[in-house]
mmCIF file of C-alpha atoms in Angstrom:
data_model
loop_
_atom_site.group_PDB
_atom_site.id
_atom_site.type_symbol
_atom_site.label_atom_id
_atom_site.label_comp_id
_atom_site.label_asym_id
_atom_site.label_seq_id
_atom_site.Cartn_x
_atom_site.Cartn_y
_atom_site.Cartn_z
ATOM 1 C CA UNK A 238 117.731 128.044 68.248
ATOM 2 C CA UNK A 239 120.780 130.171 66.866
ATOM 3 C CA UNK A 240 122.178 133.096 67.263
ATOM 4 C CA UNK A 241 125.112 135.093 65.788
ATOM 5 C CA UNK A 242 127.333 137.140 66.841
ATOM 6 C CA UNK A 243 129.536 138.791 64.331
ATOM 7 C CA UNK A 244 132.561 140.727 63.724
ATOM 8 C CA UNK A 245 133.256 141.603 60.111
ATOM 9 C CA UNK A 246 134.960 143.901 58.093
ATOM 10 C CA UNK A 247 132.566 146.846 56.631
ATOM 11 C CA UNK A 248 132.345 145.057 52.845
ATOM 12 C CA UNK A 249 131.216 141.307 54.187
ATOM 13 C CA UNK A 250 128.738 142.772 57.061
ATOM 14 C CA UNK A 251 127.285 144.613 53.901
ATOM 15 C CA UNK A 252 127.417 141.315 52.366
ATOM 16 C CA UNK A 253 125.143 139.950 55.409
ATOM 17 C CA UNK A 254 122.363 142.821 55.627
ATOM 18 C CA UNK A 255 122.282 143.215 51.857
ATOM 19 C CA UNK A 256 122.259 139.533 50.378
ATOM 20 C CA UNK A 257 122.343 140.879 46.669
ATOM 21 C CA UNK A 258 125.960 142.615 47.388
ATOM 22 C CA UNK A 259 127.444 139.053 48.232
ATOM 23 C CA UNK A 260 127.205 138.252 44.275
ATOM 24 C CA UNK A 261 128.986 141.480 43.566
ATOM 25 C CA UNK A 262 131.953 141.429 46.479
ATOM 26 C CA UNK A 263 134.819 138.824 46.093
ATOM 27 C CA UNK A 264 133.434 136.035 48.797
ATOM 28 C CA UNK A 265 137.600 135.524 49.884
ATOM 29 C CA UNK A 266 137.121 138.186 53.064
ATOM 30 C CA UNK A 267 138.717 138.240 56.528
ATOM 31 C CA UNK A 268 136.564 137.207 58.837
ATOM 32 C CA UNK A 269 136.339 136.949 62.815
ATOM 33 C CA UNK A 270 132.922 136.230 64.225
ATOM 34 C CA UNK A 271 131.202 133.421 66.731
ATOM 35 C CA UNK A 272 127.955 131.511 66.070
ATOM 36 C CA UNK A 273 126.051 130.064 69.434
ATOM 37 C CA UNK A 274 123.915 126.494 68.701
ATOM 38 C CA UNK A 275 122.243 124.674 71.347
ATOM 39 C CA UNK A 276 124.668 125.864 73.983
ATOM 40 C CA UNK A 277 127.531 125.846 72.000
ATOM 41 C CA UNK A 278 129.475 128.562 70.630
ATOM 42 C CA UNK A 279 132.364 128.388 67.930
ATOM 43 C CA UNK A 280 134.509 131.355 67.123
ATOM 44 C CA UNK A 281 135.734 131.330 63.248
ATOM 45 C CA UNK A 282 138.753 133.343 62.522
ATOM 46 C CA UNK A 283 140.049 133.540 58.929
ATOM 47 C CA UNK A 284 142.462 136.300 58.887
ATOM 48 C CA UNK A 285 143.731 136.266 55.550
ATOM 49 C CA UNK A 286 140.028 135.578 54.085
ATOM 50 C CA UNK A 287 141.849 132.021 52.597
ATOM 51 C CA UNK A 288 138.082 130.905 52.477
ATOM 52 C CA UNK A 289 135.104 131.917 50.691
ATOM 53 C CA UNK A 290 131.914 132.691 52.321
ATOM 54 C CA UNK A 291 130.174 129.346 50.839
ATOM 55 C CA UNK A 292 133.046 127.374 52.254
ATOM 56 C CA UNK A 293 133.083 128.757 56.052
ATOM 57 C CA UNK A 294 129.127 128.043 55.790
ATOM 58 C CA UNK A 295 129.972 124.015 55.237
ATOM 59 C CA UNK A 296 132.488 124.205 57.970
ATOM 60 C CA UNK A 297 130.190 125.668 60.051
ATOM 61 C CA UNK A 298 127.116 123.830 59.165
ATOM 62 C CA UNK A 299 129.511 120.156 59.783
ATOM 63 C CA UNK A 300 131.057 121.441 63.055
ATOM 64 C CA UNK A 301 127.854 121.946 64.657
ATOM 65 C CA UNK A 302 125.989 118.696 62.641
ATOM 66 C CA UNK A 303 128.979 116.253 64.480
ATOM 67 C CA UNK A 304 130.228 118.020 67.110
ATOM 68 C CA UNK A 305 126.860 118.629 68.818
ATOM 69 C CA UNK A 306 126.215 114.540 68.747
ATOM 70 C CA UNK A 307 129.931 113.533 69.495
ATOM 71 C CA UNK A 308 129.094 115.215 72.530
ATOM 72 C CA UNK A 309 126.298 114.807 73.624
ATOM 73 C CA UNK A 310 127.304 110.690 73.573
ATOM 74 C CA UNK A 311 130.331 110.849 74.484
ATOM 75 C CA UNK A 312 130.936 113.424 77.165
ATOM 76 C CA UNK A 313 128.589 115.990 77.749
ATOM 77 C CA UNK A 314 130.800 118.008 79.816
ATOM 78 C CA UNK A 315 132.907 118.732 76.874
ATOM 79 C CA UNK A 316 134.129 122.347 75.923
ATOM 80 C CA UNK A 317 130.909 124.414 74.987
ATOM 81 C CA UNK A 318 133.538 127.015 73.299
ATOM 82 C CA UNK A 319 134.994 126.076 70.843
ATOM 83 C CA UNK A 320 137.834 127.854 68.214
ATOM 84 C CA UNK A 321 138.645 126.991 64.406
ATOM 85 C CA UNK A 322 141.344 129.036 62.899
ATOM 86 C CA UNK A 323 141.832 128.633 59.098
ATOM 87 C CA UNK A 324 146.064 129.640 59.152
ATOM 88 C CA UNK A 325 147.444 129.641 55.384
ATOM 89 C CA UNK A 326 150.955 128.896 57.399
ATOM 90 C CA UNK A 327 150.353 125.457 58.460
ATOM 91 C CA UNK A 328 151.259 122.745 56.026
ATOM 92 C CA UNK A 329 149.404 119.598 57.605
ATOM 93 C CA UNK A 330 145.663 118.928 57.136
ATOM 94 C CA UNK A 331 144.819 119.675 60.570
ATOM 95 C CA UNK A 332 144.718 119.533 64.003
ATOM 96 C CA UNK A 333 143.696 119.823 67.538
ATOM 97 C CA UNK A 334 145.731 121.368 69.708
ATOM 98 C CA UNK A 335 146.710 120.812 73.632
ATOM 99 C CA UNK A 336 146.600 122.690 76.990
ATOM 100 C CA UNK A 337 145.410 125.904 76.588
ATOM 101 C CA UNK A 338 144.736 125.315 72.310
ATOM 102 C CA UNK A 339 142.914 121.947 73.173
ATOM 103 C CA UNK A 340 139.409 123.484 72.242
ATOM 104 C CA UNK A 341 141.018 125.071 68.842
ATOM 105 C CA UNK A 342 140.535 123.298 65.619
ATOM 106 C CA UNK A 343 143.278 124.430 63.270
ATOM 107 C CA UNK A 344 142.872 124.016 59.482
ATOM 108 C CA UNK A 345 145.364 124.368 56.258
ATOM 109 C CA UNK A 346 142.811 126.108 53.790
ATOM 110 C CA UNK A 347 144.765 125.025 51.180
ATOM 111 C CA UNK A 348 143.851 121.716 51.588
ATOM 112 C CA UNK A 349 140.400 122.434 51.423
ATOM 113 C CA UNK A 350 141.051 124.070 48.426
ATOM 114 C CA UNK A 351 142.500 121.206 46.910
ATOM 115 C CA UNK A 352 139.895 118.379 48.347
ATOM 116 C CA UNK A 353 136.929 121.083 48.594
ATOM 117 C CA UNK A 354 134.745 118.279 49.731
ATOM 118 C CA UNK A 355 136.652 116.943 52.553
ATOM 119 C CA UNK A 356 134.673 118.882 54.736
ATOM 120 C CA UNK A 357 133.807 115.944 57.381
ATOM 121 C CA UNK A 358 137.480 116.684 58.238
ATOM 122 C CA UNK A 359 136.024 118.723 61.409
ATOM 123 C CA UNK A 360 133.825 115.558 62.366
ATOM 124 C CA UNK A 361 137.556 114.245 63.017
ATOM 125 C CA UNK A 362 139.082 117.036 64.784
ATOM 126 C CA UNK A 363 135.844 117.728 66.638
ATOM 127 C CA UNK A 364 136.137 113.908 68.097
ATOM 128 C CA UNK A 365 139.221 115.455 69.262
ATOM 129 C CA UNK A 366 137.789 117.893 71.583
ATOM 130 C CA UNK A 367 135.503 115.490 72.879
ATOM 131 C CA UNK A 368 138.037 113.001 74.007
ATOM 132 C CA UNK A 369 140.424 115.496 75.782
ATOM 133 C CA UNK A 370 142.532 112.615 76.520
ATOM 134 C CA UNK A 371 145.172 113.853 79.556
ATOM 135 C CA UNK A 372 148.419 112.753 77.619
ATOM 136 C CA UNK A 373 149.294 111.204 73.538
ATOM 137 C CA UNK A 374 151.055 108.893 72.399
ATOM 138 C CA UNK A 375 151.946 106.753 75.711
ATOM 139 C CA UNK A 376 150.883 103.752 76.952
ATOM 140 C CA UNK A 377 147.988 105.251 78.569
ATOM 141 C CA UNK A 378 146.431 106.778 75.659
ATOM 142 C CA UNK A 379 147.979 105.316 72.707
ATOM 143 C CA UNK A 380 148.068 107.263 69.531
ATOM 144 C CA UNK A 381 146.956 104.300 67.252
ATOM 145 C CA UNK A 382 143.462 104.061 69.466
ATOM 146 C CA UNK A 383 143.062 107.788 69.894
ATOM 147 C CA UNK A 384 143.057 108.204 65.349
ATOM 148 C CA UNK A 385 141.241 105.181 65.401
ATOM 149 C CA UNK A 386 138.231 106.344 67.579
ATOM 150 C CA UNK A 387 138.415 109.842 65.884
ATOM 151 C CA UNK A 388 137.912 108.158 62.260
ATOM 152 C CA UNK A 389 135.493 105.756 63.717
ATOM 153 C CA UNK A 390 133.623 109.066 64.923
ATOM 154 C CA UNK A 391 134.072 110.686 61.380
ATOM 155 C CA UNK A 392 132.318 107.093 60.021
ATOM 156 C CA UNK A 393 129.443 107.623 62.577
ATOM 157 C CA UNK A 394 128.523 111.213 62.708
ATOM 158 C CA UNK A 395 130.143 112.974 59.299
ATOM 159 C CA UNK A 396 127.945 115.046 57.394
ATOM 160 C CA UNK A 397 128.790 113.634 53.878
ATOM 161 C CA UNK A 398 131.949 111.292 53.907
ATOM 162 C CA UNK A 399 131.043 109.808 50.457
ATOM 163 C CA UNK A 400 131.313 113.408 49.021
ATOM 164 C CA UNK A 401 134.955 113.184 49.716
ATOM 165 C CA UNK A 402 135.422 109.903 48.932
ATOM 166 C CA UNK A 403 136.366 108.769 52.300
ATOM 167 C CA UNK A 404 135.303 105.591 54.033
ATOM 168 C CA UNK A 405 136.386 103.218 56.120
ATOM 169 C CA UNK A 406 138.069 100.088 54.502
ATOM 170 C CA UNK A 407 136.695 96.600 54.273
ATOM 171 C CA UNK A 408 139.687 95.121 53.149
ATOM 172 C CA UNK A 409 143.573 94.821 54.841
ATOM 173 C CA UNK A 410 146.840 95.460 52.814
ATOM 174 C CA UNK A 411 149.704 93.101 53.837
ATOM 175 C CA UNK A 412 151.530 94.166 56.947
ATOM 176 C CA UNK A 413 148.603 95.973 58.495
ATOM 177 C CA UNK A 414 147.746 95.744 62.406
ATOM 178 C CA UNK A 415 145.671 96.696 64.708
ATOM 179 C CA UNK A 416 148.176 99.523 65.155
ATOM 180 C CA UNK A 417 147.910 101.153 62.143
ATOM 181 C CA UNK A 418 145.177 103.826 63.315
ATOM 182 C CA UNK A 419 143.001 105.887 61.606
ATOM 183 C CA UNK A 420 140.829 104.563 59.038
ATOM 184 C CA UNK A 421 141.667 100.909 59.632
ATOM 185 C CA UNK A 422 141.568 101.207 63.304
ATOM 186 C CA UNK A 423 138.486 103.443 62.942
ATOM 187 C CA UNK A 424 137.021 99.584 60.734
ATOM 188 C CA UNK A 425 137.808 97.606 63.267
ATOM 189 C CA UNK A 426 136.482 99.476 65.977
ATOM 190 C CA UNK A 427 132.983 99.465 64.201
ATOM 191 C CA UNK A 428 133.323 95.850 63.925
ATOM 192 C CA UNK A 429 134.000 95.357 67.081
ATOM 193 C CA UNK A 430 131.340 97.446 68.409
ATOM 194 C CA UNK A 431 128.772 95.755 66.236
ATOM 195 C CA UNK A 432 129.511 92.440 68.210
ATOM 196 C CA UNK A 433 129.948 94.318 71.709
ATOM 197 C CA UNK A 434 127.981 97.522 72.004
ATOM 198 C CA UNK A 435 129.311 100.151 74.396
ATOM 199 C CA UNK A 436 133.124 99.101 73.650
ATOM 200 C CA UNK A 437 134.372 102.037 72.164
ATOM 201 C CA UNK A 438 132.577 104.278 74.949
ATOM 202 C CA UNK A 439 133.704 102.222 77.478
ATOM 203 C CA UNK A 440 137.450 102.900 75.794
ATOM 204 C CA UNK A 441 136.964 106.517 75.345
ATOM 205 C CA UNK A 442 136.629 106.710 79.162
ATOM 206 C CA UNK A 443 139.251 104.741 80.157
ATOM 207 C CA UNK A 444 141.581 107.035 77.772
ATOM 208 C CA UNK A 445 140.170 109.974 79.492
ATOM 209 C CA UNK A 446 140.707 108.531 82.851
ATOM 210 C CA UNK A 447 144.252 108.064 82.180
ATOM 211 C CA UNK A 448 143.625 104.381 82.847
ATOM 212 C CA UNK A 449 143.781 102.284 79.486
ATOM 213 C CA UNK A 450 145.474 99.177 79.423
ATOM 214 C CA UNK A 451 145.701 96.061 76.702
ATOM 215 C CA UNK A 452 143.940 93.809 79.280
ATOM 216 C CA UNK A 453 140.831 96.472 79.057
ATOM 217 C CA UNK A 454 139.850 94.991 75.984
ATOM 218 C CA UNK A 455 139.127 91.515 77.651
ATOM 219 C CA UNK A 456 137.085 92.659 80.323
ATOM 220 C CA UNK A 457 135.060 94.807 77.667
ATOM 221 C CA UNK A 458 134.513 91.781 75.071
ATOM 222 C CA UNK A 459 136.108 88.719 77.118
ATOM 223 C CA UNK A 460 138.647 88.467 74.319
ATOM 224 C CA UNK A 461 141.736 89.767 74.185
ATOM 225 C CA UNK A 462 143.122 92.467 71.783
ATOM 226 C CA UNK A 463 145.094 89.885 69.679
ATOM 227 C CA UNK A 464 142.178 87.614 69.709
ATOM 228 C CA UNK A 465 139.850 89.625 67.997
ATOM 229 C CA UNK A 466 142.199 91.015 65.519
ATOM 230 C CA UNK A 467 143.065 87.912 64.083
ATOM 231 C CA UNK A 468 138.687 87.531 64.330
ATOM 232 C CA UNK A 469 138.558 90.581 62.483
ATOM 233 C CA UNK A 470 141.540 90.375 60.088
ATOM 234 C CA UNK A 471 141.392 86.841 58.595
ATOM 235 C CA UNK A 472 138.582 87.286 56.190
ATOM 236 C CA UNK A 473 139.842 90.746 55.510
ATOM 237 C CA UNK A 474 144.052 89.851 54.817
ATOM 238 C CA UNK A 475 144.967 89.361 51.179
ATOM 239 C CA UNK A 476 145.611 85.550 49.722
ATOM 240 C CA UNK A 477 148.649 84.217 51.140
ATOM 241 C CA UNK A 478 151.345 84.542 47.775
ATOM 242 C CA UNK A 479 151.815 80.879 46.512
ATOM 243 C CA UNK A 480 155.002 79.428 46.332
ATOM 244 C CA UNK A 481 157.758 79.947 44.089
ATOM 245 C CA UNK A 482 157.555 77.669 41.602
ATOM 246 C CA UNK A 483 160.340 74.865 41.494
ATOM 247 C CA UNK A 484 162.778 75.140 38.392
ATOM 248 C CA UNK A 485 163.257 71.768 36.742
ATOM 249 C CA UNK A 486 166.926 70.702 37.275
ATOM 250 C CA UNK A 487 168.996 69.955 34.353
ATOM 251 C CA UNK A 488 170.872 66.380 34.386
#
């Protein structure tokens, strides 16, 4: 069941009670309200109205679709509040951030308005919140394996990646490891948890516990990471360039 909460200014709450005024207002309005699903609630602000009405739906709608799953398999105890700011002054695509912002999804609405059907970006940023990995970036939770789980989560539970255009390669470009991240770590991870199920759980928890380590990936598979790389990436790599050929020498 839903229910909504909201906190609007006087033209879009007239929007909301009188359906037939939303054709006749601009649909760019601030807006600051919550939405509660299944025991979740999400807070929207958009204080410079950067995104129309239609827009803030999808967001909402994909949130809630991923987010709700992500959860609910990988750590139920997971925030049940949850924050997405749409800020005009950030420049990235966006992000998750830590400590006390580590339940706030922050988005660049001008991306959106450039790649308007990039929505399943949330599915990414909402596998964010779910991991709420203690640290970033160190040997414990390395930053390669944290992108990579977070696309392999957009793969899994996105709304509508093919509307964007985004997937998950099947093929490698030359110099391309393991430790790439994101999309191609996100591949190999399904891959890898075709042939081992549970692997990428079982690696989500040991990033949460603070506790990952290369030799994890043995007792998970009984292979070790370089091992099933090289599994993973030889049918994948490009054609090894032939040889030069040999100039003829002149006598």
């Amino acid at each position: 069941m839903t229910s909504m909460r909201l906190r609007l200014l006087p033209l879009a709450l007239a929007a909301l009670v009188f359906p037939s005024l939303s054709q006749a207002q601009p649909q760019t309005q601030a807006f600051d309200g919550q939405v509660s699903r299944d025991g979740v609630t999400l807070y929207y602000q958009d204080a410079t109205g950067a995104l129309a009405a239609p827009v803030r739906k999808r967001i909402i709608d994909t949130f809630y679709f991923a987010y709700l799953r992500e959860r609910a398999d990988f750590r139920p105890a997971a925030p049940n509040e949850v924050r997405i700011v749409i800020d005009p002054a950030y420049n990235g695509v966006a992000f998750v951030g830590d400590k006390d912002k580590a339940s706030t999804i922050t988005i660049n609405p001008g991306w959106l308005v450039q790649h308007p059907d990039d929505i399943d970006l949330v599915t990414h940023e909402a596998m964010h919140i779910v991991q709420g990995y203690p640290s970033y970036g160190d040997k414990r939770v390395p930053g390669w394996l944290v992108e990579g789980i977070a696309d392999y989560a957009r793969d899994r539970y996105g709304m509508n990646n093919a509307a964007a255009g985004w997937a998950l390669p099947d093929k490698l470009s030359q110099g391309q490891t393991v430790e790439s991240g994101y999309r191609l770590t996100g591949a190999f991870l399904k891959w890898a948890e075709a042939a081992h199920p549970g692997l990428v759980l079982a690696l989500d928890k040991d990033l949460r516990d603070g506790r990952y380590a290369p030799a994890l990936w043995q007792k998970h598979t009984g292979k070790t990471l370089p091992a099933l790389w090289a599994e993973y990436a030889k049918p994948r790599s490009p054609a090894p360039a032939p040889p030069p050929a040999r100039r003829a020498k002149r006598r």
